[in-house]
Amino acid sequence: MGLFNFFKKNTQQVAKTEENCIKSNEKRDALDEMDATQDAAAIWEMMKKFERDETELNSFYFKKRAYNKLSTSKDSYTCRLLGENTFSFLEENFKDILIEEISQAYISQVEDESIESLELAKMVARQEKILDYDTVLLLKKLLSEKKIYRKEFFEPEWINNPKIWEQTNYKDREYLIKLKIFLETAPIHTYVNKNGQSILEVLGEEDIFSLWETLISKYDNVNELKAFLSGFSDD
């Protein structure tokens, strides 16, 4: 269920939930006083209890608070599931969006490491690069259009390429990602330069599936890559 529909479905419960939260000072204070690292195991158990025993909306709000706390944890189990310093490498405002997404999911999905956005965030954070929300939306759109495969988020073969994530401009990231898909789906042999040579011939490549990596490794920046590719046409 999408986050929008989740809130739409439960709008009538919001006022009641907020009232319950005010009355539940003991539960709220208990979590607030817990240490993100030393008490991590207990926090995970508290989340599971809320998921079992409370309403969907109560569980969501509690998990949201708990994940916010655990986002700074140095506990080994928590770092495996949420990554180490993952939330420090998210674009401003995306941290809240990601925490809302994982709070809406079952804890078992987080433990199984099966949430695409979270696994992508962990991957980018390991490169110590900033993950922006626009790129997440782009990849999810390509996934829904079946232009990329879900396994790329869990066992990446190319979206973990550092050349993508070292780009600080979203449009440059978008260009490199879409170029990968274009090169593997378009009739590349029909694109030739003024001398009638294809891109493969100019680069001395034989395998079309290695062409993208060759191109992005050859040029220092996206503008140089664009300039090179502008010399080829299928006219």
XYZ file of N, CA and C in Angstrom:
705
model
N 0.842 -1.189 0.000
C 0.000 0.000 0.000
C 0.875 1.235 0.000
N 0.574 2.199 -0.899
C 1.386 3.406 -0.989
C 1.220 4.285 0.237
N 2.218 5.118 0.466
C 2.205 5.981 1.648
C 1.017 6.921 1.603
N 0.669 7.441 0.418
C -0.466 8.356 0.291
C -1.747 7.652 0.700
N -1.962 6.431 0.177
C -3.171 5.683 0.503
C -3.205 5.277 1.965
N -2.024 5.021 2.505
C -1.925 4.658 3.918
C -2.479 5.784 4.785
N -2.058 7.018 4.498
C -2.536 8.143 5.286
C -4.004 8.435 4.982
N -4.396 8.305 3.717
C -5.782 8.568 3.339
C -6.723 7.627 4.067
N -6.313 6.360 4.161
C -7.131 5.339 4.797
C -7.305 5.608 6.280
N -6.301 6.235 6.886
C -6.291 6.364 8.342
C -6.498 7.790 8.848
N -6.969 8.677 8.002
C -7.074 10.078 8.422
C -7.979 10.257 9.636
N -9.026 9.452 9.713
C -9.967 9.608 10.822
C -9.379 9.158 12.155
N -8.275 8.383 12.075
C -7.658 7.892 13.298
C -6.583 8.830 13.836
N -6.201 9.833 13.040
C -5.055 10.660 13.405
C -5.282 11.402 14.716
N -6.451 12.055 14.829
C -6.723 12.838 16.034
C -6.717 11.948 17.266
N -7.322 10.759 17.136
C -7.358 9.826 18.260
C -5.960 9.351 18.626
N -5.141 9.094 17.596
C -3.773 8.631 17.836
C -2.955 9.693 18.558
N -3.086 10.949 18.111
C -2.347 12.026 18.760
C -2.764 12.160 20.222
N -4.068 11.982 20.493
C -4.551 12.049 21.867
C -3.956 10.923 22.699
N -3.894 9.712 22.087
C -3.311 8.566 22.793
C -1.838 8.784 23.069
N -1.129 9.419 22.097
C 0.301 9.676 22.280
C 0.539 10.613 23.460
N -0.365 11.597 23.625
C -0.226 12.524 24.744
C -0.414 11.788 26.058
N -1.359 10.838 26.064
C -1.639 10.084 27.280
C -0.569 9.034 27.565
N 0.214 8.684 26.541
C 1.191 7.602 26.674
C 2.572 8.141 26.990
N 2.654 9.084 27.910
C 3.933 9.694 28.244
C 4.949 8.678 28.709
N 4.457 7.669 29.419
C 5.377 6.668 29.965
C 6.088 5.927 28.845
N 5.331 5.511 27.807
C 5.923 4.809 26.670
C 6.861 5.742 25.899
N 6.423 6.977 25.689
C 7.228 7.910 24.921
C 8.527 8.229 25.650
N 8.432 8.486 26.939
C 9.614 8.809 27.710
C 10.579 7.633 27.790
N 10.035 6.426 27.863
C 10.891 5.239 27.932
C 11.773 5.151 26.694
N 11.200 5.373 25.525
C 11.976 5.326 24.285
C 12.960 6.487 24.226
N 12.508 7.669 24.597
C 13.375 8.843 24.552
C 14.610 8.675 25.431
N 14.461 7.968 26.545
C 15.559 7.817 27.486
C 16.507 6.680 27.121
N 16.135 5.868 26.135
C 16.963 4.729 25.750
C 18.124 5.184 24.874
N 19.231 4.483 24.966
C 20.418 4.790 24.167
C 20.353 4.031 22.843
N 20.616 4.751 21.751
C 20.471 4.167 20.413
C 21.374 2.960 20.187
N 22.520 2.937 20.850
C 23.467 1.832 20.676
C 23.317 0.780 21.774
N 23.394 1.202 23.020
C 23.347 0.261 24.134
C 21.997 -0.445 24.247
N 20.933 0.249 23.913
C 19.585 -0.305 24.067
C 18.960 -0.710 22.736
N 19.772 -0.865 21.704
C 19.239 -1.147 20.363
C 18.384 -2.409 20.330
N 18.851 -3.482 20.951
C 18.102 -4.740 20.931
C 16.728 -4.553 21.558
N 16.671 -3.822 22.668
C 15.393 -3.581 23.341
C 14.463 -2.732 22.476
N 15.032 -1.779 21.730
C 14.210 -0.928 20.861
C 13.597 -1.753 19.732
N 14.381 -2.654 19.155
C 13.841 -3.534 18.111
C 12.690 -4.374 18.661
N 12.841 -4.896 19.870
C 11.784 -5.702 20.478
C 10.541 -4.863 20.752
N 10.737 -3.623 21.183
C 9.595 -2.732 21.412
C 8.842 -2.477 20.114
N 9.569 -2.285 19.022
C 8.914 -2.073 17.729
C 8.099 -3.296 17.324
N 8.674 -4.471 17.530
C 7.958 -5.702 17.168
C 6.696 -5.867 18.004
N 6.770 -5.486 19.273
C 5.602 -5.575 20.150
C 4.513 -4.615 19.673
N 4.895 -3.398 19.317
C 3.920 -2.443 18.799
C 3.297 -2.965 17.506
N 4.098 -3.575 16.660
C 3.585 -4.098 15.394
C 2.574 -5.214 15.629
N 2.807 -6.026 16.663
C 1.894 -7.132 16.985
C 0.626 -6.650 17.688
N 0.790 -5.727 18.643
C -0.280 -5.448 19.598
C -1.053 -4.161 19.346
N -0.493 -3.232 18.584
C -1.141 -1.934 18.420
C -1.814 -1.821 17.053
N -2.581 -0.760 16.882
C -3.199 -0.498 15.584
C -2.114 -0.159 14.571
N -2.492 -0.216 13.313
C -1.533 0.073 12.235
C -0.951 1.474 12.382
N -1.804 2.441 12.719
C -1.343 3.818 12.817
C -0.469 4.033 14.056
N -0.860 3.450 15.192
C -0.031 3.548 16.398
C 1.344 2.942 16.158
N 1.343 1.778 15.491
C 2.595 1.095 15.186
C 3.473 1.950 14.288
N 2.867 2.587 13.290
C 3.611 3.444 12.363
C 4.302 4.579 13.115
N 3.555 5.282 13.967
C 4.131 6.423 14.674
C 5.243 5.993 15.626
N 5.041 4.848 16.301
C 6.081 4.402 17.223
C 7.341 3.987 16.460
N 7.165 3.236 15.376
C 8.330 2.807 14.588
C 9.058 4.007 13.989
N 8.317 5.030 13.610
C 8.944 6.234 13.067
C 9.861 6.870 14.104
N 9.397 6.970 15.345
C 10.222 7.522 16.414
C 11.430 6.621 16.692
N 11.181 5.316 16.690
C 12.252 4.362 16.991
C 13.325 4.368 15.909
N 12.915 4.391 14.639
C 13.899 4.404 13.552
C 14.698 5.706 13.549
N 14.060 6.805 13.917
C 14.794 8.061 14.036
C 15.912 7.937 15.065
N 15.610 7.275 16.168
C 16.633 7.070 17.195
C 17.705 6.107 16.692
N 17.284 4.989 16.095
C 18.236 3.968 15.645
C 19.100 4.447 14.478
N 18.697 5.521 13.826
C 19.473 6.021 12.679
C 20.866 6.479 13.079
N 21.088 6.683 14.373
C 22.413 7.094 14.855
C 23.119 5.963 15.597
N 22.515 4.776 15.615
C 23.045 3.667 16.405
C 24.346 3.106 15.838
N 25.233 2.667 16.733
C 26.468 1.995 16.338
C 26.394 0.497 16.658
N 25.217 0.040 17.054
C 24.994 -1.378 17.324
C 25.213 -2.182 16.046
N 25.925 -3.305 16.129
C 26.311 -4.057 14.930
C 25.102 -4.591 14.164
N 24.106 -5.096 14.891
C 22.905 -5.625 14.232
C 22.163 -4.500 13.509
N 22.012 -3.372 14.188
C 21.317 -2.227 13.596
C 22.075 -1.683 12.393
N 23.391 -1.618 12.495
C 24.204 -1.135 11.375
C 24.109 -2.061 10.169
N 23.929 -3.344 10.405
C 23.763 -4.272 9.279
C 22.446 -4.003 8.565
N 21.397 -3.719 9.331
C 20.077 -3.526 8.731
C 19.870 -2.112 8.195
N 20.333 -1.119 8.913
C 20.115 0.269 8.506
C 21.348 0.904 7.885
N 22.487 0.202 7.953
C 23.728 0.750 7.442
C 24.401 1.623 8.480
N 25.671 1.863 8.282
C 26.433 2.694 9.204
C 26.524 4.114 8.636
N 25.948 5.054 9.352
C 25.916 6.456 8.917
C 25.083 6.669 7.652
N 24.193 5.728 7.340
C 23.367 5.852 6.135
C 22.622 7.171 6.088
N 22.029 7.547 7.202
C 21.153 8.708 7.217
C 21.930 10.022 7.216
N 23.241 9.924 7.363
C 24.082 11.116 7.264
C 24.395 11.458 5.810
N 24.130 10.513 4.914
C 24.453 10.714 3.498
C 23.191 10.809 2.643
N 22.109 11.295 3.248
C 20.872 11.506 2.512
C 20.666 12.990 2.275
N 20.139 13.311 1.114
C 19.787 14.690 0.816
C 18.823 15.216 1.870
N 18.924 16.498 2.159
C 18.033 17.118 3.146
C 16.576 16.798 2.823
N 15.831 16.431 3.821
C 14.407 16.055 3.747
C 14.193 14.603 3.318
N 15.173 13.975 2.651
C 14.964 12.591 2.242
C 15.032 11.642 3.437
N 15.746 12.030 4.482
C 15.807 11.189 5.683
C 14.402 10.931 6.205
N 13.589 11.974 6.316
C 12.228 11.810 6.832
C 11.396 10.929 5.911
N 11.571 11.098 4.610
C 10.813 10.294 3.643
C 11.183 8.829 3.769
N 12.486 8.539 3.892
C 12.927 7.152 3.993
C 12.468 6.523 5.303
N 12.551 7.265 6.390
C 12.102 6.724 7.674
C 10.596 6.459 7.656
N 9.835 7.318 7.003
C 8.401 7.059 6.873
C 8.151 5.789 6.059
N 8.955 5.581 5.020
C 8.776 4.391 4.181
C 9.066 3.114 4.961
N 10.165 3.086 5.699
C 10.487 1.860 6.430
C 9.578 1.686 7.648
N 9.029 2.778 8.166
C 8.091 2.673 9.288
C 6.761 2.092 8.830
N 6.419 2.335 7.591
C 5.197 1.785 7.024
C 5.356 0.285 6.725
N 6.580 -0.141 6.441
C 6.842 -1.550 6.119
C 6.847 -2.402 7.382
N 6.744 -3.704 7.188
C 6.887 -4.628 8.310
C 8.353 -4.672 8.744
N 8.568 -4.885 10.017
C 9.933 -4.995 10.529
C 10.656 -6.157 9.844
N 9.930 -7.216 9.545
C 10.538 -8.370 8.881
C 11.119 -7.992 7.516
N 10.515 -7.006 6.842
C 11.043 -6.552 5.548
C 12.379 -5.829 5.728
N 12.486 -5.060 6.817
C 13.753 -4.404 7.111
C 14.798 -5.455 7.479
N 14.408 -6.425 8.280
C 15.340 -7.476 8.702
C 15.765 -8.352 7.531
N 14.871 -8.525 6.569
C 15.209 -9.318 5.370
C 15.978 -8.496 4.344
N 16.168 -7.208 4.633
C 16.861 -6.287 3.727
C 16.224 -6.302 2.338
N 14.885 -6.131 2.333
C 14.135 -6.241 1.082
C 13.453 -4.948 0.652
N 13.841 -3.815 1.251
C 13.252 -2.527 0.887
C 14.217 -1.794 -0.039
N 13.789 -1.568 -1.277
C 14.682 -1.031 -2.307
C 15.354 0.276 -1.896
N 14.564 1.230 -1.431
C 15.119 2.555 -1.106
C 16.170 2.474 -0.013
N 15.916 1.646 0.987
C 16.860 1.517 2.096
C 18.155 0.874 1.635
N 18.063 -0.168 0.824
C 19.270 -0.843 0.346
C 20.072 0.077 -0.579
N 19.375 0.878 -1.380
C 20.057 1.855 -2.235
C 20.774 2.893 -1.373
N 20.092 3.364 -0.339
C 20.692 4.366 0.557
C 21.939 3.812 1.232
N 21.898 2.568 1.657
C 23.056 1.938 2.292
C 24.219 1.837 1.310
N 23.914 1.474 0.065
C 24.942 1.324 -0.960
C 25.649 2.650 -1.242
N 24.858 3.721 -1.385
C 25.433 5.033 -1.687
C 26.226 5.552 -0.489
N 25.720 5.319 0.715
C 26.421 5.774 1.925
C 27.775 5.092 2.067
N 27.862 3.835 1.635
C 29.167 3.134 1.700
C 30.195 3.818 0.807
N 29.732 4.507 -0.224
C 30.636 5.282 -1.089
C 30.854 6.697 -0.542
N 30.182 6.992 0.572
C 30.252 8.317 1.203
C 29.807 9.416 0.242
N 28.747 9.107 -0.515
C 28.143 10.080 -1.425
C 26.726 10.380 -0.960
N 26.179 11.491 -1.423
C 24.846 11.906 -1.022
C 23.797 11.312 -1.968
N 22.783 10.671 -1.394
C 21.680 10.141 -2.190
C 20.555 11.173 -2.224
N 20.157 11.576 -3.424
C 19.087 12.558 -3.580
C 17.781 11.858 -3.934
N 16.686 12.464 -3.529
C 15.373 11.852 -3.714
C 14.995 11.751 -5.186
N 15.419 12.717 -6.007
C 15.087 12.668 -7.434
C 15.650 11.404 -8.090
N 16.864 11.024 -7.712
C 17.460 9.820 -8.296
C 16.720 8.572 -7.825
N 16.288 8.563 -6.565
C 15.494 7.435 -6.056
C 14.208 7.303 -6.865
N 13.528 8.415 -7.088
C 12.283 8.387 -7.867
C 12.532 7.917 -9.292
N 13.642 8.358 -9.883
C 13.982 7.935 -11.244
C 14.167 6.421 -11.308
N 14.936 5.878 -10.374
C 15.197 4.439 -10.382
C 13.923 3.639 -10.132
N 13.059 4.136 -9.254
C 11.794 3.441 -9.010
C 10.892 3.493 -10.237
N 10.925 4.609 -10.946
C 10.139 4.729 -12.183
C 10.650 3.743 -13.227
N 11.966 3.661 -13.365
C 12.543 2.713 -14.322
C 12.240 1.274 -13.925
N 12.184 1.027 -12.632
C 11.835 -0.307 -12.139
C 10.390 -0.640 -12.501
N 9.486 0.316 -12.295
C 8.072 0.072 -12.604
C 7.862 -0.124 -14.101
N 8.724 0.498 -14.907
C 8.630 0.354 -16.362
C 9.396 -0.865 -16.871
N 9.961 -1.622 -15.930
C 10.734 -2.828 -16.246
C 11.956 -2.545 -17.116
N 12.522 -1.344 -16.938
C 13.743 -0.990 -17.665
C 14.987 -1.324 -16.848
N 14.796 -1.508 -15.541
C 15.846 -2.065 -14.692
C 15.219 -3.171 -13.862
N 16.051 -4.014 -13.281
C 15.547 -5.138 -12.508
C 15.689 -4.881 -11.006
N 14.779 -5.451 -10.235
C 14.758 -5.242 -8.789
C 16.063 -5.681 -8.132
N 16.691 -6.685 -8.675
C 17.932 -7.196 -8.079
C 19.029 -6.139 -8.052
N 18.913 -5.111 -8.911
C 19.927 -4.059 -8.918
C 20.022 -3.332 -7.575
N 18.927 -3.338 -6.818
C 18.937 -2.674 -5.521
C 19.598 -3.544 -4.446
N 19.687 -4.841 -4.703
C 20.171 -5.771 -3.686
C 21.501 -6.430 -4.058
N 21.673 -6.717 -5.318
C 22.939 -7.252 -5.832
C 23.312 -6.436 -7.070
N 23.658 -5.172 -6.858
C 23.862 -4.260 -7.997
C 24.982 -4.697 -8.922
N 24.699 -4.582 -10.207
C 25.699 -4.886 -11.220
C 26.228 -3.618 -11.872
N 25.452 -2.542 -11.795
C 25.915 -1.303 -12.409
C 25.469 -0.036 -11.684
N 24.333 -0.038 -10.973
C 23.919 1.216 -10.335
C 24.822 1.595 -9.162
N 25.706 0.705 -8.780
C 26.682 1.058 -7.739
C 27.967 1.636 -8.324
N 27.979 1.863 -9.640
C 29.182 2.417 -10.262
C 29.476 3.807 -9.684
N 30.665 4.029 -9.140
C 31.000 5.314 -8.507
C 30.814 6.519 -9.410
N 30.937 6.323 -10.726
C 30.787 7.450 -11.656
C 29.389 8.077 -11.547
N 28.388 7.253 -11.262
C 27.037 7.785 -11.104
C 26.967 8.675 -9.881
N 27.482 8.156 -8.779
C 27.260 8.804 -7.489
C 28.237 9.937 -7.194
N 29.292 10.049 -7.984
C 30.194 11.182 -7.781
C 29.652 12.444 -8.452
N 28.589 12.283 -9.271
C 27.951 13.441 -9.884
C 27.159 14.198 -8.822
N 27.380 15.487 -8.710
C 26.659 16.282 -7.719
C 25.403 16.916 -8.296
N 25.252 16.820 -9.605
C 24.089 17.378 -10.283
C 23.148 16.246 -10.680
N 21.881 16.354 -10.304
C 20.926 15.287 -10.606
C 20.833 15.003 -12.098
N 20.840 16.039 -12.921
C 20.704 15.841 -14.367
C 21.842 14.999 -14.923
N 23.034 15.147 -14.357
C 24.167 14.340 -14.803
C 24.000 12.883 -14.375
N 23.485 12.659 -13.163
C 23.198 11.284 -12.728
C 22.136 10.663 -13.622
N 21.095 11.456 -13.888
C 20.005 10.972 -14.739
C 20.537 10.595 -16.120
N 21.422 11.418 -16.666
C 21.968 11.159 -18.000
C 22.729 9.833 -18.029
N 23.580 9.600 -17.031
C 24.378 8.366 -17.009
C 23.500 7.135 -16.847
N 22.462 7.232 -16.024
C 21.560 6.095 -15.808
C 20.766 5.796 -17.076
N 20.213 6.834 -17.674
C 19.411 6.632 -18.891
C 20.286 6.210 -20.068
N 21.541 6.663 -20.083
C 22.456 6.259 -21.148
C 22.695 4.756 -21.105
N 22.819 4.206 -19.918
C 23.022 2.761 -19.758
C 21.877 1.998 -20.416
N 20.663 2.419 -20.132
C 19.491 1.737 -20.684
C 19.425 1.918 -22.196
N 19.716 3.135 -22.661
C 19.676 3.407 -24.097
C 20.684 2.550 -24.860
N 21.901 2.478 -24.368
C 22.952 1.753 -25.071
C 22.647 0.272 -25.216
N 21.878 -0.276 -24.259
C 21.594 -1.705 -24.292
C 20.285 -2.039 -24.985
N 19.524 -1.009 -25.377
C 18.232 -1.280 -26.023
C 18.135 -0.684 -27.435
N 18.937 0.339 -27.716
C 18.873 0.983 -29.033
C 19.740 0.229 -30.046
N 19.453 0.372 -31.338
C 20.287 -0.240 -32.391
C 21.584 0.562 -32.559
N 22.515 0.361 -31.646
C 23.730 1.178 -31.574
C 24.532 1.136 -32.875
N 24.501 0.014 -33.589
C 25.298 -0.107 -34.818
C 24.841 0.866 -35.906
N 23.623 1.384 -35.769
C 23.123 2.316 -36.785
C 23.575 3.752 -36.505
N 24.160 3.983 -35.338
C 24.647 5.321 -34.998
C 26.119 5.421 -35.402
N 26.387 6.280 -36.378
C 27.745 6.388 -36.909
C 28.193 7.847 -36.941
N 29.515 8.042 -37.010
C 30.051 9.400 -37.106
C 30.176 9.799 -38.575
N 30.778 10.932 -38.828
C 30.862 11.437 -40.201
C 31.732 10.546 -41.087
N 32.537 9.677 -40.466
C 33.370 8.747 -41.230
C 32.711 7.387 -41.408
N 31.454 7.292 -40.935
C 30.720 6.037 -41.073
C 31.089 4.996 -40.033
N 31.795 5.380 -38.985
C 32.192 4.446 -37.929
C 31.174 4.464 -36.790
N 30.885 3.285 -36.278
C 29.991 3.200 -35.128
C 30.765 3.521 -33.853
N 30.028 3.724 -32.760
C 30.674 3.998 -31.463
C 31.569 2.835 -31.069
N 31.090 1.622 -31.312
C 31.861 0.432 -30.965
C 33.185 0.404 -31.723
N 33.129 0.753 -33.009
C 34.346 0.732 -33.825
C 35.338 1.795 -33.373
N 34.853 2.966 -33.047
C 35.732 4.057 -32.623
C 36.428 3.704 -31.310
N 35.684 3.081 -30.411
C 36.239 2.743 -29.094
C 36.971 1.409 -29.079
N 36.850 0.642 -30.161
C 37.486 -0.664 -30.212
C 36.800 -1.679 -29.322
N 35.493 -1.484 -29.098
C 34.700 -2.391 -28.269
C 33.972 -3.402 -29.135
N 33.844 -4.611 -28.631
C 33.090 -5.635 -29.346
C 31.795 -5.980 -28.618
N 31.792 -5.798 -27.292
C 30.638 -6.169 -26.482
C 29.809 -4.938 -26.153
N 28.568 -4.923 -26.615
C 27.706 -3.772 -26.384
C 27.410 -3.583 -24.900
N 27.455 -4.676 -24.124
C 27.105 -4.596 -22.703
C 28.225 -4.000 -21.857
N 29.406 -3.875 -22.415
C 30.499 -3.215 -21.690
C 30.724 -1.790 -22.188
N 29.917 -1.379 -23.187
C 30.098 -0.068 -23.814
C 29.861 1.068 -22.820
N 28.818 0.963 -22.024
C 28.484 2.042 -21.075
C 29.623 2.288 -20.091
N 30.147 1.213 -19.531
C 31.222 1.365 -18.557
C 32.477 1.939 -19.209
N 32.746 1.523 -20.444
C 33.891 2.062 -21.176
C 33.746 3.565 -21.386
N 32.556 3.980 -21.776
C 32.303 5.395 -22.045
C 32.427 6.259 -20.794
N 31.797 5.839 -19.704
C 31.799 6.693 -18.518
C 33.160 6.684 -17.823
N 33.962 5.660 -18.116
C 35.309 5.630 -17.546
C 36.279 6.466 -18.377
N 35.953 6.633 -19.651
C 36.860 7.320 -20.582
C 36.875 8.831 -20.366
N 35.716 9.391 -19.966
C 35.602 10.844 -19.881
C 35.493 11.313 -18.436
N 36.161 12.429 -18.152
C 36.215 12.946 -16.787
C 34.894 13.531 -16.329
N 34.124 14.051 -17.251
C 32.840 14.620 -16.851
C 31.777 14.351 -17.911
N 30.536 14.583 -17.536
C 29.399 14.263 -18.398
C 29.377 15.138 -19.642
N 29.798 16.378 -19.522
C 29.798 17.263 -20.696
C 30.726 16.751 -21.789
N 31.884 16.228 -21.395
C 32.814 15.661 -22.382
C 32.207 14.420 -23.035
N 31.534 13.620 -22.247
C 30.873 12.427 -22.780
C 29.781 12.817 -23.771
N 28.984 13.803 -23.419
C 27.928 14.280 -24.317
C 28.523 14.800 -25.620
N 29.629 15.532 -25.512
C 30.266 16.079 -26.717
C 30.709 14.956 -27.652
N 31.281 13.892 -27.074
C 31.708 12.755 -27.892
C 30.522 12.094 -28.574
N 29.473 11.826 -27.832
C 28.308 11.120 -28.378
C 27.531 11.966 -29.380
N 27.651 13.295 -29.295
C 26.957 14.163 -30.236
C 27.464 14.007 -31.667
N 28.636 13.380 -31.809
C 29.212 13.177 -33.133
C 28.647 11.972 -33.850
N 27.691 11.260 -33.221
C 27.116 10.053 -33.831
C 25.626 10.262 -34.076
N 25.161 9.768 -35.209
C 23.757 9.947 -35.587
C 23.279 8.733 -36.370
N 21.975 8.474 -36.299
C 21.422 7.360 -37.078
C 20.716 7.877 -38.331
N 20.966 9.144 -38.694
C 20.377 9.715 -39.917
C 20.971 9.089 -41.168
